[in-house]
Structure formats: structure tokens, C-alpha cells
Coordinates of C-alpha atoms in Angstrom, one line a residue:
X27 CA 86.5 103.5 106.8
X28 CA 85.7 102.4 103.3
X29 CA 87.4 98.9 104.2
X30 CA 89.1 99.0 100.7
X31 CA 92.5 97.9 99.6
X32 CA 94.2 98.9 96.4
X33 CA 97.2 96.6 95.4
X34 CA 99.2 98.0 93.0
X35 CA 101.7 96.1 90.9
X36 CA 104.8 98.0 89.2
X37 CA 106.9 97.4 86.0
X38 CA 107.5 93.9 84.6
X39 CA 105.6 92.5 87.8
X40 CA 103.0 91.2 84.6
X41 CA 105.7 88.3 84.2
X42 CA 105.7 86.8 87.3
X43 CA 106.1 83.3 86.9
X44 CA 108.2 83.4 83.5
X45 CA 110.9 86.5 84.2
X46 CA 113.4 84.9 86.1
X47 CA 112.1 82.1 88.7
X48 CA 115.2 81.4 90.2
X49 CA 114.7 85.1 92.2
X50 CA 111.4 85.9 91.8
X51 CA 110.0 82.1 91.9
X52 CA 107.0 81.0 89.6
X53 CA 103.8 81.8 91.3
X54 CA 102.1 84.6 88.6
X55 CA 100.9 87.6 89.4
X56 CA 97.3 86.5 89.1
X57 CA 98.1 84.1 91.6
X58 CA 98.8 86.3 94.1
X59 CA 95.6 88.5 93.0
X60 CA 94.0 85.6 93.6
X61 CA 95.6 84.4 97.3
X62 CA 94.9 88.5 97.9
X63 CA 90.9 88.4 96.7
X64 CA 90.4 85.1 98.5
X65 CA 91.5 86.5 102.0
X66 CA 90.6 89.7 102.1
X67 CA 87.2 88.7 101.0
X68 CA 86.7 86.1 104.2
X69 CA 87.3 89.4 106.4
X70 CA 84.9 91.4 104.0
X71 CA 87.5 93.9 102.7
X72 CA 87.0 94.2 98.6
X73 CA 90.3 94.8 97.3
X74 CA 91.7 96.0 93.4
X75 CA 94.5 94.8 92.0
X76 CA 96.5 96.8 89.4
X77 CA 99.2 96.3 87.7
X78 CA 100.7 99.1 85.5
X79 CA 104.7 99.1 83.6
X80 CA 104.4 103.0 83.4
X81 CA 105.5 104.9 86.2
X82 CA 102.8 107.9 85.3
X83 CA 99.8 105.8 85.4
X84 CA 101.1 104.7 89.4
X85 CA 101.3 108.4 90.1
X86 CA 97.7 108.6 89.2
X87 CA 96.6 105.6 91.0
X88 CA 98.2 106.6 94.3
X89 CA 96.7 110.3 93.7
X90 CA 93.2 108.6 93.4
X91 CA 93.1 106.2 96.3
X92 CA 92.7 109.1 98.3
X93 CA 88.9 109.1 100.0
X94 CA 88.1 105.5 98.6
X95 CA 90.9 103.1 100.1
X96 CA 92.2 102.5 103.5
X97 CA 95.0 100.8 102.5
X98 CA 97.8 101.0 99.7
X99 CA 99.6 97.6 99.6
X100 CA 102.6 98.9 96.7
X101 CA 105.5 96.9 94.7
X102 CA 106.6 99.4 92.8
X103 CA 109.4 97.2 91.2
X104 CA 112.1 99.3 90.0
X105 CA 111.1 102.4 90.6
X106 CA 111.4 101.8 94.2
X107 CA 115.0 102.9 93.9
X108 CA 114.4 105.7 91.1
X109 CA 110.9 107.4 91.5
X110 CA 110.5 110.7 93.2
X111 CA 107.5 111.1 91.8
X112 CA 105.7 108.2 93.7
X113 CA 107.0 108.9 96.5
X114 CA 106.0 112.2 96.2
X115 CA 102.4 111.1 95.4
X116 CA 102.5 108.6 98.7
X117 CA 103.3 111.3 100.7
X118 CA 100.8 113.7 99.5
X119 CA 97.6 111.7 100.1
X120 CA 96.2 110.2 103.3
X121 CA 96.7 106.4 102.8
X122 CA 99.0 104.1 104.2
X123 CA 100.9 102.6 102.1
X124 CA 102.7 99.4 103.2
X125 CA 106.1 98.7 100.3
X126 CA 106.2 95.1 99.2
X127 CA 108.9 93.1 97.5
X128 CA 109.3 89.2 96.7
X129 CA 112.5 89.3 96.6
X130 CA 114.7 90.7 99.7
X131 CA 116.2 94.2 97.9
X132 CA 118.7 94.1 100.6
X133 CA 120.8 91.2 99.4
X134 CA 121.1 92.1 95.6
X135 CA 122.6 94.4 93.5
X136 CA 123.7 97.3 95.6
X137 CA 121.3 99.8 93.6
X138 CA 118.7 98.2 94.8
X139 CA 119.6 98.4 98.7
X140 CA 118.2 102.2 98.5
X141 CA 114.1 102.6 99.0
X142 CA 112.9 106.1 97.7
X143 CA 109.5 105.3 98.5
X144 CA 110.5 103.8 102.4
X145 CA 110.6 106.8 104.5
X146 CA 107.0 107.5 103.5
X147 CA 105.5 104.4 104.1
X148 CA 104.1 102.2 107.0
X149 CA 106.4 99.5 106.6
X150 CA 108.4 97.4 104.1
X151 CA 107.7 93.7 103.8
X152 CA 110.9 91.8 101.7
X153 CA 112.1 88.9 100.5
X154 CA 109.0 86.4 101.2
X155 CA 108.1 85.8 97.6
X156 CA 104.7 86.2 97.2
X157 CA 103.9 85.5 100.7
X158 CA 105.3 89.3 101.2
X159 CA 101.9 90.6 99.9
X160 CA 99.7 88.5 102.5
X161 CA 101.9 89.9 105.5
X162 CA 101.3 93.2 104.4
X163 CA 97.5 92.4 103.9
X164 CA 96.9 90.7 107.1
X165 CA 98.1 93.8 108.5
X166 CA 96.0 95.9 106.8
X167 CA 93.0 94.0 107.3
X168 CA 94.0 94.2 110.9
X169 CA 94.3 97.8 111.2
X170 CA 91.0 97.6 109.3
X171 CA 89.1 95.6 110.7
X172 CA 90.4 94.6 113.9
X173 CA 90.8 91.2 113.8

């Protein structure tokens, strides 16, 4: 174990806070980096946050947390419901990746009812806001750490 967490952030996730409150509520996203740091950091897990708009640089990311995470905690945003190619790259390395949403995908537009990326994960965590990440991290750090 490299008790490790890599938090990656998809497209237009930069605007938390400003792009439309009313669904996706006005806590930013360094906020949550912030809520994220602070507790994994009591259990003595480092953690990365990243957020990145293009679906290539994700790929890469996901590619590379093989050997030097234990965990992927992922909102990939949109590309949830279009990306092939990340859930490609999930499925080829050997980290579990929990999916992450703040919003529940399951009562909004029906496009976004369909998960690419969910049959290839541990587990999808929706429509908490940004408490969604910190259930997905206390589980982590669980399977982690044991406590």
C-alpha cells in the first residue's frame, strides 16, 4: 500500500461555485480539495487533487496512478456518459476507482441516467453535493487504512 489517493476532477468541475448553484450548489472546487486534504491527512493518507477539462489528459492520469495510488476517487463530469476511453483506462490498471457526482445523474436529463465508466468501478456515490466526495473518501481511507 502506498496509502495514496488521487482525486481527479473532470470538465467544467473548475467552476464550482459560479456554474449553476441552483444544481450543483456553491461550495468551489477548492473547497472540497480542501475538506478532501484536511481529512485524509488526520488518517495519514496524502492525497492529489486534479482537475483537468480535457478528456486526454484524464486518460493519462488514470494510466499513471497505476503503482503509486490506492485509490482513484473520479468525477469525470460529462464524460461519464460519453467516454470510452476512460473507462477503458479504469479498467486496464489496478486501482479502484470509486465514480463521484454532486449532483444525483439519475434525476436529470435522461442522457445523463447512463454511466460508461460504472460497470468498472467500485461504486458510484450521487447526488450529495460535495459531501459525495467525502463518502467516497471515508471509504477509501477505510479500505486503506482500516479504520
Amino acid at each position: 500500500m502506498h496509502n495514496k489517493i488521487l482525486v481527479l476532477h473532470g470538465p467544467n468541475l473548475n467552476l464550482l461555485g459560479k456554474r449553476e448553484p441552483e444544481i450543483y450548489g456553491k461550495t468551489t472546487l477548492e473547497d472540497i480539495n480542501e475538506g478532501l486534504r484536511s481529512r485524509a491527512e488526520k488518517s495519514g493518507v496524502a492525497i492529489e487533487c486534479i482537475q483537468a477539462n480535457c478528456e486526454g489528459k484524464l486518460v493519462t492520469l488514470i494510466q499513471e496512478a497505476q503503482g503509486k495510488y490506492d485509490y482513484i476517487i473520479l468525477n469525470a463530469a460529462a464524460y461519464t456518459h460519453t467516454s470510452v476511453a476512460i473507462r477503458d483506462a479504469i479498467a486496464a490498471v489496478n486501482v479502484p476507482t470509486i465514480e463521484v457526482h454532486l449532483s444525483n445523474i439519475h434525476k436529470r436529463e435522461e442522457f445523463r441516467h447512463k454511466s460508461l465508466i460504472a460497470p468498472v468501478v467500485v461504486g458510484q456515490i450521487a447526488g450529495f453535493g460535495a459531501d459525495s466526495y467525502m463518502l467516497a473518501l471515508s471509504f477509501a481511507l477505510t479500505k486503506i487504512t482500516g479504520e
